[in-house]
PDB file of C-alpha atoms (C1' of nucleotides) in Angstrom:
ATOM      1  CA  MET I   1     -10.171 -20.977   8.467  1.00 34.00           C
ATOM      2  CA  ASN I   2      -9.460 -17.737  10.892  1.00 34.00           C
ATOM      3  CA  THR I   3      -5.470 -17.715  10.272  1.00 34.00           C
ATOM      4  CA  PRO I   4      -3.591 -14.119  12.168  1.00 35.00           C
ATOM      5  CA  GLU I   5      -4.254 -12.553   8.197  1.00 35.00           C
ATOM      6  CA  ASN I   6      -7.323 -13.514   7.898  1.00 34.00           C
ATOM      7  CA  ILE I   7      -8.440 -12.372  11.876  1.00 32.00           C
ATOM      8  CA  GLU I   8      -6.281  -9.297  10.181  1.00 35.00           C
ATOM      9  CA  ARG I   9      -8.432  -8.308   7.533  1.00 34.00           C
ATOM     10  CA  THR I  10     -12.019  -9.289   8.752  1.00 37.00           C
ATOM     11  CA  SER I  11     -10.708  -6.829  11.910  1.00 39.00           C
ATOM     12  CA  THR I  12     -10.009  -4.110   9.577  1.00 47.00           C
ATOM     13  CA  GLY I  13     -12.867  -5.125   6.514  1.00 57.00           C
ATOM     14  CA  ILE I  14      -9.927  -4.244   4.023  1.00 72.00           C
ATOM     15  CA  ASP I  15      -6.387  -4.901   3.785  1.00 77.00           C
ATOM     16  CA  LEU I  16      -3.868  -3.417   0.682  1.00 87.00           C
ATOM     17  CA  GLU I  17      -1.755  -5.785   0.975  1.00 83.00           C
ATOM     18  CA  ASN I  18      -3.847  -9.436   0.109  1.00 89.00           C
ATOM     19  CA  PRO I  19      -2.774 -10.186  -2.742  1.00 91.00           C
ATOM     20  CA  SER I  20      -5.989 -10.723  -4.783  1.00 91.00           C
ATOM     21  CA  THR I  21      -7.242  -7.368  -4.055  1.00 94.00           C
ATOM     22  CA  ARG I  22      -3.179  -6.180  -5.656  1.00 95.00           C
ATOM     23  CA  ARG I  23      -3.588  -8.206  -8.257  1.00 97.00           C
ATOM     24  CA  ALA I  24      -7.557  -7.316  -9.563  1.00 97.00           C
ATOM     25  CA  ALA I  25      -5.498  -4.088  -9.091  1.00 98.00           C
ATOM     26  CA  GLN I  26      -3.290  -5.123 -11.714  1.00 98.00           C
ATOM     27  CA  LEU I  27      -5.224  -6.520 -13.552  1.00 98.00           C
ATOM     28  CA  THR I  28      -7.904  -3.429 -13.968  1.00 98.00           C
ATOM     29  CA  LYS I  29      -5.293  -1.536 -14.794  1.00 98.00           C
ATOM     30  CA  ALA I  30      -4.095  -2.885 -17.365  1.00 98.00           C
ATOM     31  CA  LEU I  31      -7.363  -3.124 -19.243  1.00 98.00           C
ATOM     32  CA  GLY I  32      -7.829   0.810 -18.130  1.00 98.00           C
ATOM     33  CA  HIS I  33      -6.159   2.439 -21.595  1.00 98.00           C
ATOM     34  CA  PRO I  34      -8.112   1.599 -24.505  1.00 98.00           C
ATOM     35  CA  VAL I  35      -5.564   1.388 -27.326  1.00 98.00           C
ATOM     36  CA  ARG I  36      -4.571  -1.991 -24.619  1.00 98.00           C
ATOM     37  CA  LEU I  37      -8.553  -2.719 -24.638  1.00 98.00           C
ATOM     38  CA  ALA I  38      -8.022  -2.350 -28.199  1.00 97.00           C
ATOM     39  CA  ILE I  39      -5.777  -4.868 -28.684  1.00 97.00           C
ATOM     40  CA  LEU I  40      -6.775  -7.382 -26.349  1.00 97.00           C
ATOM     41  CA  LYS I  41     -10.544  -6.958 -28.643  1.00 95.00           C
ATOM     42  CA  LEU I  42      -8.267  -8.061 -31.720  1.00 95.00           C
ATOM     43  CA  LEU I  43      -5.993 -10.891 -30.336  1.00 95.00           C
ATOM     44  CA  CYS I  44      -9.911 -12.087 -29.463  1.00 93.00           C
ATOM     45  CA  GLU I  45     -10.864 -11.714 -33.071  1.00 91.00           C
ATOM     46  CA  ARG I  46      -8.391 -13.153 -34.693  1.00 89.00           C
ATOM     47  CA  ASP I  47      -5.824 -15.501 -31.918  1.00 79.00           C
ATOM     48  CA  THR I  48      -2.826 -14.570 -33.870  1.00 82.00           C
ATOM     49  CA  CYS I  49      -1.400 -11.180 -34.451  1.00 92.00           C
ATOM     50  CA  PHE I  50       2.436  -9.845 -35.577  1.00 96.00           C
ATOM     51  CA  CYS I  51       3.351  -6.678 -34.179  1.00 97.00           C
ATOM     52  CA  GLY I  52       2.939  -4.994 -37.479  1.00 96.00           C
ATOM     53  CA  ASP I  53      -0.984  -5.857 -37.637  1.00 96.00           C
ATOM     54  CA  PHE I  54      -2.019  -3.653 -34.624  1.00 97.00           C
ATOM     55  CA  THR I  55       0.835  -0.692 -35.631  1.00 96.00           C
ATOM     56  CA  ASP I  56      -1.462  -1.524 -38.798  1.00 95.00           C
ATOM     57  CA  VAL I  57      -5.154   0.053 -37.035  1.00 95.00           C
ATOM     58  CA  LEU I  58      -4.187   1.765 -34.569  1.00 96.00           C
ATOM     59  CA  PRO I  59      -2.792   5.424 -34.850  1.00 96.00           C
ATOM     60  CA  LEU I  60       0.458   5.085 -33.351  1.00 97.00           C
ATOM     61  CA  ALA I  61       3.910   4.747 -33.466  1.00 98.00           C
ATOM     62  CA  GLN I  62       4.974   1.416 -33.907  1.00 98.00           C
ATOM     63  CA  SER I  63       7.029   2.432 -30.457  1.00 98.00           C
ATOM     64  CA  THR I  64       3.980   2.924 -28.466  1.00 98.00           C
ATOM     65  CA  VAL I  65       2.573  -0.028 -29.878  1.00 98.00           C
ATOM     66  CA  SER I  66       5.168  -1.986 -28.737  1.00 98.00           C
ATOM     67  CA  GLN I  67       5.008  -1.087 -25.280  1.00 98.00           C
ATOM     68  CA  HIS I  68       1.406  -1.322 -24.483  1.00 98.00           C
ATOM     69  CA  LEU I  69       1.476  -4.780 -25.188  1.00 98.00           C
ATOM     70  CA  LYS I  70       4.229  -4.871 -23.041  1.00 98.00           C
ATOM     71  CA  VAL I  71       2.996  -3.948 -20.439  1.00 98.00           C
ATOM     72  CA  LEU I  72      -0.014  -6.991 -21.285  1.00 98.00           C
ATOM     73  CA  LYS I  73       2.963  -9.211 -21.600  1.00 98.00           C
ATOM     74  CA  GLU I  74       4.308  -8.305 -17.782  1.00 97.00           C
ATOM     75  CA  CYS I  75       1.098  -8.638 -16.515  1.00 97.00           C
ATOM     76  CA  GLY I  76       0.228 -12.405 -17.482  1.00 97.00           C
ATOM     77  CA  LEU I  77      -2.322 -11.346 -20.783  1.00 98.00           C
ATOM     78  CA  ILE I  78      -1.025 -11.989 -23.536  1.00 97.00           C
ATOM     79  CA  THR I  79       2.621 -14.083 -25.182  1.00 97.00           C
ATOM     80  CA  GLY I  80       4.981 -12.500 -27.567  1.00 96.00           C
ATOM     81  CA  THR I  81       6.617 -15.384 -29.157  1.00 96.00           C
ATOM     82  CA  SER I  82       9.509 -14.975 -32.596  1.00 95.00           C
ATOM     83  CA  GLN I  83       8.667 -15.878 -34.927  1.00 95.00           C
ATOM     84  CA  GLY I  84      12.019 -15.811 -37.291  1.00 94.00           C
ATOM     85  CA  VAL I  85      12.031 -11.295 -37.967  1.00 96.00           C
ATOM     86  CA  ARG I  86       8.099 -10.849 -36.121  1.00 97.00           C
ATOM     87  CA  THR I  87       6.083 -11.693 -33.177  1.00 97.00           C
ATOM     88  CA  CYS I  88       3.527 -13.562 -32.854  1.00 97.00           C
ATOM     89  CA  TYR I  89       1.711 -12.239 -30.047  1.00 97.00           C
ATOM     90  CA  CYS I  90      -1.468 -14.330 -28.286  1.00 96.00           C
ATOM     91  CA  LEU I  91      -3.802 -14.047 -25.764  1.00 96.00           C
ATOM     92  CA  ASP I  92      -2.626 -16.062 -22.800  1.00 96.00           C
ATOM     93  CA  PRO I  93      -4.504 -17.961 -21.592  1.00 96.00           C
ATOM     94  CA  SER I  94      -3.549 -18.334 -18.223  1.00 95.00           C
ATOM     95  CA  GLY I  95      -3.915 -15.027 -17.868  1.00 97.00           C
ATOM     96  CA  ILE I  96      -6.873 -14.388 -19.003  1.00 97.00           C
ATOM     97  CA  GLN I  97      -8.827 -17.139 -17.510  1.00 96.00           C
ATOM     98  CA  GLU I  98      -7.551 -15.682 -14.301  1.00 97.00           C
ATOM     99  CA  LEU I  99      -8.348 -12.145 -15.362  1.00 97.00           C
ATOM    100  CA  HIS I 100     -12.140 -13.484 -16.594  1.00 97.00           C
ATOM    101  CA  GLN I 101     -12.484 -14.676 -12.913  1.00 96.00           C
ATOM    102  CA  ASN I 102     -11.425 -12.103 -11.287  1.00 96.00           C
ATOM    103  CA  LEU I 103     -14.283  -9.815 -13.162  1.00 97.00           C
ATOM    104  CA  VAL I 104     -16.653 -12.283 -12.601  1.00 97.00           C
ATOM    105  CA  ASN I 105     -15.528 -11.755  -8.977  1.00 95.00           C
ATOM    106  CA  LEU I 106     -16.049  -8.172 -10.064  1.00 95.00           C
ATOM    107  CA  VAL I 107     -19.665  -8.523 -11.008  1.00 95.00           C
ATOM    108  CA  ASP I 108     -20.840 -10.564  -7.943  1.00 94.00           C
ATOM    109  CA  THR I 109     -19.451  -7.491  -5.464  1.00 93.00           C
ATOM    110  CA  PHE I 110     -21.180  -4.490  -8.180  1.00 94.00           C
ATOM    111  CA  ASP I 111     -24.290  -6.748  -7.693  1.00 92.00           C
ATOM    112  CA  THR I 112     -26.360  -4.673  -8.744  1.00 90.00           C
ATOM    113  CA  SER I 113     -29.774  -5.754  -6.732  1.00 88.00           C
ATOM    114  CA  ASN I 114     -27.495  -4.637  -3.715  1.00 78.00           C
ATOM    115  CA  LEU I 115     -28.359  -1.096  -4.531  1.00 87.00           C
ATOM    116  CA  SER I 116     -30.045   1.260  -2.242  1.00 82.00           C
ATOM    117  CA  ASP I 117     -30.548   5.080  -3.360  1.00 76.00           C
ATOM    118  CA  CYS I 118     -28.988   6.522   0.295  1.00 76.00           C
ATOM    119  CA  CYS I 119     -28.418   9.902   0.192  1.00 77.00           C
TER     120      CYS I 119
ATOM    121  CA  MET D   1     -26.124   1.473 -40.417  1.00 34.00           C
ATOM    122  CA  ASN D   2     -23.380   1.679 -42.516  1.00 34.00           C
ATOM    123  CA  THR D   3     -22.217   5.229 -41.980  1.00 34.00           C
ATOM    124  CA  PRO D   4     -19.699   6.257 -43.091  1.00 35.00           C
ATOM    125  CA  GLU D   5     -18.124   6.478 -39.274  1.00 34.00           C
ATOM    126  CA  ASN D   6     -19.549   2.242 -38.921  1.00 34.00           C
ATOM    127  CA  ILE D   7     -17.501   2.025 -42.438  1.00 32.00           C
ATOM    128  CA  GLU D   8     -14.427   2.819 -41.043  1.00 35.00           C
ATOM    129  CA  ARG D   9     -14.585   1.128 -38.018  1.00 34.00           C
ATOM    130  CA  THR D  10     -15.544  -1.772 -39.453  1.00 36.00           C
ATOM    131  CA  SER D  11     -12.447  -1.193 -41.672  1.00 39.00           C
ATOM    132  CA  THR D  12      -9.686  -1.645 -39.451  1.00 46.00           C
ATOM    133  CA  GLY D  13     -12.070  -3.693 -36.796  1.00 56.00           C
ATOM    134  CA  ILE D  14     -10.367  -0.890 -33.879  1.00 71.00           C
ATOM    135  CA  ASP D  15     -11.868   2.712 -33.438  1.00 77.00           C
ATOM    136  CA  LEU D  16     -10.070   4.284 -30.687  1.00 87.00           C
ATOM    137  CA  GLU D  17     -12.655   6.674 -30.321  1.00 82.00           C
ATOM    138  CA  ASN D  18     -15.358   4.655 -30.206  1.00 88.00           C
ATOM    139  CA  PRO D  19     -17.515   5.682 -27.197  1.00 91.00           C
ATOM    140  CA  SER D  20     -18.201   2.605 -25.471  1.00 91.00           C
ATOM    141  CA  THR D  21     -14.480   1.813 -25.126  1.00 93.00           C
ATOM    142  CA  ARG D  22     -13.692   4.780 -23.599  1.00 95.00           C
ATOM    143  CA  ARG D  23     -16.232   4.784 -21.217  1.00 97.00           C
ATOM    144  CA  ALA D  24     -14.883   0.524 -19.977  1.00 97.00           C
ATOM    145  CA  ALA D  25     -11.157   1.894 -20.041  1.00 98.00           C
ATOM    146  CA  GLN D  26     -11.827   5.128 -17.445  1.00 98.00           C
ATOM    147  CA  LEU D  27     -13.873   2.495 -15.273  1.00 98.00           C
ATOM    148  CA  THR D  28     -11.742  -0.004 -15.399  1.00 98.00           C
ATOM    149  CA  LYS D  29      -8.966   2.622 -15.235  1.00 98.00           C
ATOM    150  CA  ALA D  30     -11.138   3.730 -11.777  1.00 98.00           C
ATOM    151  CA  LEU D  31     -10.811   0.408 -10.939  1.00 98.00           C
ATOM    152  CA  GLY D  32      -7.219  -0.125 -11.558  1.00 98.00           C
ATOM    153  CA  HIS D  33      -5.870   1.404  -7.428  1.00 98.00           C
ATOM    154  CA  PRO D  34      -6.107  -1.653  -4.329  1.00 98.00           C
ATOM    155  CA  VAL D  35      -6.956   1.647  -2.507  1.00 98.00           C
ATOM    156  CA  ARG D  36     -10.227   2.416  -4.916  1.00 98.00           C
ATOM    157  CA  LEU D  37     -11.109  -0.960  -5.054  1.00 98.00           C
ATOM    158  CA  ALA D  38     -10.921  -1.442  -0.836  1.00 97.00           C
ATOM    159  CA  ILE D  39     -13.197   1.825  -0.903  1.00 97.00           C
ATOM    160  CA  LEU D  40     -15.569   0.038  -3.923  1.00 97.00           C
ATOM    161  CA  LYS D  41     -15.521  -2.740  -1.871  1.00 95.00           C
ATOM    162  CA  LEU D  42     -16.189  -0.962   2.281  1.00 95.00           C
ATOM    163  CA  LEU D  43     -19.229   0.353   0.200  1.00 95.00           C
ATOM    164  CA  CYS D  44     -20.719  -2.111  -1.045  1.00 94.00           C
ATOM    165  CA  GLU D  45     -20.654  -3.964   2.387  1.00 92.00           C
ATOM    166  CA  ARG D  46     -22.156  -0.936   4.073  1.00 90.00           C
ATOM    167  CA  ASP D  47     -24.050   1.259   2.300  1.00 80.00           C
ATOM    168  CA  THR D  48     -22.756   4.068   3.952  1.00 84.00           C
ATOM    169  CA  CYS D  49     -19.985   6.127   4.511  1.00 93.00           C
ATOM    170  CA  PHE D  50     -18.163   8.848   6.069  1.00 97.00           C
ATOM    171  CA  CYS D  51     -15.158   9.922   4.667  1.00 97.00           C
ATOM    172  CA  GLY D  52     -13.223   9.394   8.654  1.00 97.00           C
ATOM    173  CA  ASP D  53     -14.518   6.093   7.927  1.00 97.00           C
ATOM    174  CA  PHE D  54     -12.223   5.352   5.080  1.00 97.00           C
ATOM    175  CA  THR D  55      -9.504   6.883   6.685  1.00 97.00           C
ATOM    176  CA  ASP D  56     -10.053   5.220   9.612  1.00 95.00           C
ATOM    177  CA  VAL D  57      -8.486   2.049   7.939  1.00 95.00           C
ATOM    178  CA  LEU D  58      -6.834   3.476   5.091  1.00 96.00           C
ATOM    179  CA  PRO D  59      -2.624   3.641   5.728  1.00 96.00           C
ATOM    180  CA  LEU D  60      -3.440   6.847   3.672  1.00 97.00           C
ATOM    181  CA  ALA D  61      -3.724  11.130   4.395  1.00 98.00           C
ATOM    182  CA  GLN D  62      -7.193  12.777   5.197  1.00 98.00           C
ATOM    183  CA  SER D  63      -5.779  14.327   1.506  1.00 98.00           C
ATOM    184  CA  THR D  64      -5.221  11.047  -0.632  1.00 98.00           C
ATOM    185  CA  VAL D  65      -8.010   8.912   0.426  1.00 98.00           C
ATOM    186  CA  SER D  66     -10.239  12.462  -0.521  1.00 98.00           C
ATOM    187  CA  GLN D  67      -8.307  12.210  -3.487  1.00 98.00           C
ATOM    188  CA  HIS D  68      -9.732   8.885  -4.475  1.00 98.00           C
ATOM    189  CA  LEU D  69     -12.754   9.838  -3.676  1.00 98.00           C
ATOM    190  CA  LYS D  70     -12.795  12.687  -5.957  1.00 98.00           C
ATOM    191  CA  VAL D  71     -11.328   9.380  -8.849  1.00 98.00           C
ATOM    192  CA  LEU D  72     -14.091   7.307  -7.953  1.00 98.00           C
ATOM    193  CA  LYS D  73     -17.075  10.505  -8.149  1.00 98.00           C
ATOM    194  CA  GLU D  74     -16.299  12.008 -10.965  1.00 97.00           C
ATOM    195  CA  CYS D  75     -16.425   8.795 -12.827  1.00 97.00           C
ATOM    196  CA  GLY D  76     -20.154   8.093 -11.728  1.00 97.00           C
ATOM    197  CA  LEU D  77     -19.373   4.898  -9.280  1.00 98.00           C
ATOM    198  CA  ILE D  78     -20.054   6.274  -5.987  1.00 97.00           C
ATOM    199  CA  THR D  79     -21.979   9.783  -4.611  1.00 97.00           C
ATOM    200  CA  GLY D  80     -20.792  12.537  -2.142  1.00 97.00           C
ATOM    201  CA  THR D  81     -23.535  14.111  -0.339  1.00 96.00           C
ATOM    202  CA  SER D  82     -23.458  16.962   2.562  1.00 96.00           C
ATOM    203  CA  GLN D  83     -24.340  15.777   5.934  1.00 95.00           C
ATOM    204  CA  GLY D  84     -23.587  18.810   7.984  1.00 94.00           C
ATOM    205  CA  VAL D  85     -20.087  18.348   8.966  1.00 96.00           C
ATOM    206  CA  ARG D  86     -19.644  15.184   6.860  1.00 97.00           C
ATOM    207  CA  THR D  87     -19.873  14.038   4.019  1.00 97.00           C
ATOM    208  CA  CYS D  88     -21.802  10.941   3.103  1.00 97.00           C
ATOM    209  CA  TYR D  89     -20.066   8.334   0.573  1.00 97.00           C
ATOM    210  CA  CYS D  90     -23.051   5.499  -1.442  1.00 96.00           C
ATOM    211  CA  LEU D  91     -22.348   3.796  -4.180  1.00 96.00           C
ATOM    212  CA  ASP D  92     -23.908   5.635  -7.204  1.00 96.00           C
ATOM    213  CA  PRO D  93     -26.546   2.906  -8.611  1.00 96.00           C
ATOM    214  CA  SER D  94     -27.096   3.922 -12.301  1.00 95.00           C
ATOM    215  CA  GLY D  95     -22.358   3.686 -12.331  1.00 97.00           C
ATOM    216  CA  ILE D  96     -22.758   1.152 -11.177  1.00 97.00           C
ATOM    217  CA  GLN D  97     -25.090  -0.783 -12.799  1.00 97.00           C
ATOM    218  CA  GLU D  98     -23.232   0.566 -16.096  1.00 97.00           C
ATOM    219  CA  LEU D  99     -19.511  -0.689 -14.370  1.00 97.00           C
ATOM    220  CA  HIS D 100     -21.749  -3.767 -13.758  1.00 97.00           C
ATOM    221  CA  GLN D 101     -23.040  -4.162 -17.668  1.00 96.00           C
ATOM    222  CA  ASN D 102     -19.075  -3.330 -19.061  1.00 96.00           C
ATOM    223  CA  LEU D 103     -17.450  -5.685 -16.955  1.00 97.00           C
ATOM    224  CA  VAL D 104     -19.921  -8.179 -17.734  1.00 97.00           C
ATOM    225  CA  ASN D 105     -19.314  -6.849 -21.260  1.00 95.00           C
ATOM    226  CA  LEU D 106     -15.663  -7.912 -21.141  1.00 95.00           C
ATOM    227  CA  VAL D 107     -16.454 -10.998 -19.290  1.00 95.00           C
ATOM    228  CA  ASP D 108     -17.917 -11.814 -22.124  1.00 94.00           C
ATOM    229  CA  THR D 109     -15.375 -10.512 -24.477  1.00 93.00           C
ATOM    230  CA  PHE D 110     -12.810 -12.387 -22.485  1.00 94.00           C
ATOM    231  CA  ASP D 111     -14.999 -15.212 -22.793  1.00 92.00           C
ATOM    232  CA  THR D 112     -12.164 -18.196 -22.356  1.00 89.00           C
ATOM    233  CA  SER D 113     -13.788 -21.208 -23.962  1.00 88.00           C
ATOM    234  CA  ASN D 114     -12.445 -19.475 -27.263  1.00 77.00           C
ATOM    235  CA  LEU D 115      -8.639 -19.478 -26.280  1.00 86.00           C
ATOM    236  CA  SER D 116      -6.032 -21.677 -27.635  1.00 81.00           C
ATOM    237  CA  ASP D 117      -2.622 -22.167 -27.603  1.00 75.00           C
ATOM    238  CA  CYS D 118      -1.594 -20.451 -29.976  1.00 76.00           C
ATOM    239  CA  CYS D 119       2.546 -20.582 -29.748  1.00 77.00           C
TER     240      CYS D 119
ATOM    241  C1'  DT Y   1      27.199 -10.584 -48.460  1.00 67.21           C
ATOM    242  C1'  DA Y   2      24.618  -6.443 -48.968  1.00 67.21           C
ATOM    243  C1'  DT Y   3      20.254  -4.920 -47.690  1.00 67.21           C
ATOM    244  C1'  DA Y   4      15.930  -5.301 -46.439  1.00 67.21           C
ATOM    245  C1'  DA Y   5      11.611  -6.239 -43.238  1.00 67.21           C
ATOM    246  C1'  DT Y   6      10.519  -6.319 -38.062  1.00 67.21           C
ATOM    247  C1'  DT Y   7      10.648  -4.980 -33.767  1.00 67.21           C
ATOM    248  C1'  DA Y   8      12.319  -4.338 -29.092  1.00 67.21           C
ATOM    249  C1'  DT Y   9      14.899  -0.772 -26.623  1.00 67.21           C
ATOM    250  C1'  DC Y  10      16.458   3.254 -25.403  1.00 67.21           C
ATOM    251  C1'  DG Y  11      16.262   8.303 -24.427  1.00 67.21           C
ATOM    252  C1'  DT Y  12      12.823  12.292 -23.990  1.00 67.21           C
ATOM    253  C1'  DA Y  13       9.716  15.381 -23.152  1.00 67.21           C
ATOM    254  C1'  DA Y  14       4.846  15.714 -21.623  1.00 67.21           C
ATOM    255  C1'  DT Y  15       1.430  14.850 -18.914  1.00 67.21           C
ATOM    256  C1'  DT Y  16      -0.870  12.519 -15.798  1.00 67.21           C
ATOM    257  C1'  DA Y  17      -1.259  10.188 -10.633  1.00 67.21           C
ATOM    258  C1'  DT Y  18      -0.331   9.472  -6.038  1.00 67.21           C
ATOM    259  C1'  DA Y  19       0.723  11.346  -2.160  1.00 67.21           C
ATOM    260  C1'  DC Y  20       1.780  14.447   1.627  1.00 67.21           C
ATOM    261  C1'  DG Y  21       1.321  18.921   4.895  1.00 67.21           C
ATOM    262  C1'  DA Y  22      -1.068  22.907   5.073  1.00 67.21           C
ATOM    263  C1'  DT Y  23      -5.088  25.729   4.558  1.00 67.21           C
ATOM    264  C1'  DG Y  24      -9.964  27.501   4.676  1.00 67.21           C
ATOM    265  C1'  DA Y  25     -14.858  26.179   4.126  1.00 67.21           C
ATOM    266  C1'  DT Y  26     -18.192  23.988   6.203  1.00 67.21           C
ATOM    267  C1'  DT Y  27     -20.821  23.134  10.530  1.00 67.21           C
ATOM    268  C1'  DA Y  28     -21.869  21.322  14.981  1.00 67.21           C
ATOM    269  C1'  DT Y  29     -20.650  21.869  19.813  1.00 67.21           C
ATOM    270  C1'  DA Y  30     -19.613  24.516  24.600  1.00 67.21           C
TER     271       DA Y  30
ATOM    272  C1'  DT Z   1     -19.485  33.455  19.806  1.00 67.21           C
ATOM    273  C1'  DA Z   2     -15.371  31.231  20.070  1.00 67.21           C
ATOM    274  C1'  DT Z   3     -14.128  26.504  19.616  1.00 67.21           C
ATOM    275  C1'  DA Z   4     -13.371  22.030  17.544  1.00 67.21           C
ATOM    276  C1'  DA Z   5     -14.978  18.271  13.960  1.00 67.21           C
ATOM    277  C1'  DT Z   6     -14.812  17.571   8.957  1.00 67.21           C
ATOM    278  C1'  DC Z   7     -13.784  17.422   4.740  1.00 67.21           C
ATOM    279  C1'  DA Z   8     -11.517  19.411   0.465  1.00 67.21           C
ATOM    280  C1'  DT Z   9      -8.665  21.930  -1.740  1.00 67.21           C
ATOM    281  C1'  DC Z  10      -4.065  23.713  -2.877  1.00 67.21           C
ATOM    282  C1'  DG Z  11       0.754  23.599  -2.737  1.00 67.21           C
ATOM    283  C1'  DT Z  12       3.631  20.860  -4.413  1.00 67.21           C
ATOM    284  C1'  DA Z  13       7.340  17.170  -4.730  1.00 67.21           C
ATOM    285  C1'  DT Z  14       8.252  12.356  -6.379  1.00 67.21           C
ATOM    286  C1'  DA Z  15       6.652   9.130  -9.240  1.00 67.21           C
ATOM    287  C1'  DA Z  16       4.150   6.579 -13.309  1.00 67.21           C
ATOM    288  C1'  DT Z  17       2.293   7.045 -17.552  1.00 67.21           C
ATOM    289  C1'  DT Z  18       2.428   7.611 -22.463  1.00 67.21           C
ATOM    290  C1'  DA Z  19       4.095   9.703 -26.813  1.00 67.21           C
ATOM    291  C1'  DC Z  20       7.719   9.973 -29.841  1.00 67.21           C
ATOM    292  C1'  DG Z  21      12.294   9.099 -32.871  1.00 67.21           C
ATOM    293  C1'  DA Z  22      16.332   7.088 -33.267  1.00 67.21           C
ATOM    294  C1'  DT Z  23      18.206   3.266 -33.089  1.00 67.21           C
ATOM    295  C1'  DA Z  24      19.866  -1.732 -32.254  1.00 67.21           C
ATOM    296  C1'  DA Z  25      19.131  -6.826 -32.837  1.00 67.21           C
ATOM    297  C1'  DT Z  26      17.396  -9.677 -35.379  1.00 67.21           C
ATOM    298  C1'  DT Z  27      15.299 -12.928 -39.216  1.00 67.21           C
ATOM    299  C1'  DA Z  28      14.441 -13.029 -43.874  1.00 67.21           C
ATOM    300  C1'  DT Z  29      15.601 -11.963 -49.204  1.00 67.21           C
ATOM    301  C1'  DA Z  30      17.659 -10.002 -53.459  1.00 67.21           C
TER     302       DA Z  30
END
DNA sequence: TATAATTATCGTAATTATACGATGATTATA
DNA sequence: TATAATCATCGTATAATTACGATAATTATA
């Protein structure tokens, strides 16, 4: 597996252009806001939500909630489907699966058994 | 455990002031940049790094790297200890442990077996 | 068909993040 | 003691984020 990319990557130990690193950063960034965590949590509990369901329980303007939904949608974590006047929001199974795997990898990376009190 | 706060929280299902939610958002936000992920990854591999070790392998100005280190330090994920002219950076065991637990919780939250193709 | 309901988008303001060079502070070395 | 090395901080520029109200677009209802 010593393709040129791998050689270059392992030579520095760091490759900021690595797609999987970039994707991990994108996903964690999307999680990195209490409102978006709350939205995802509610979707985990309720399967299906309309935009109004979020605005009912969030102390934010409807336009702001819509913006957060857009962020989650654009990075593939949720879907939004028009149903009449309303939009039905759901977790996107493939995105959530990817997130899940990514988080598992991170948990693996930050394995607490490897920690040393160095200083 | 029906304190007024809990009643209010469970009535909406969402509490943005919940410290654990806020902390989860803070931690994921800190992870949400490729450079900071790279820094943490390198620390996982090498135990100990001086600031110069990062600037050697990152295509960024020293002041920028220092800023990213500050972010990670301020949310408790790394420590920085002066050793002569240099500063020794390490993973902060307690912060990493907290991160670990937080990520485990998230993995739990986004349990892929619960996913339904709703729309 | 007129009105109401729902949501996305636009415009905008304020704040935060990201990056750089310059500089200061501290410690080691000549 | 003068100089070099290392790193943090300051000042600053630019971009991105977060939030709001207003409004447009679409669909349902009277």
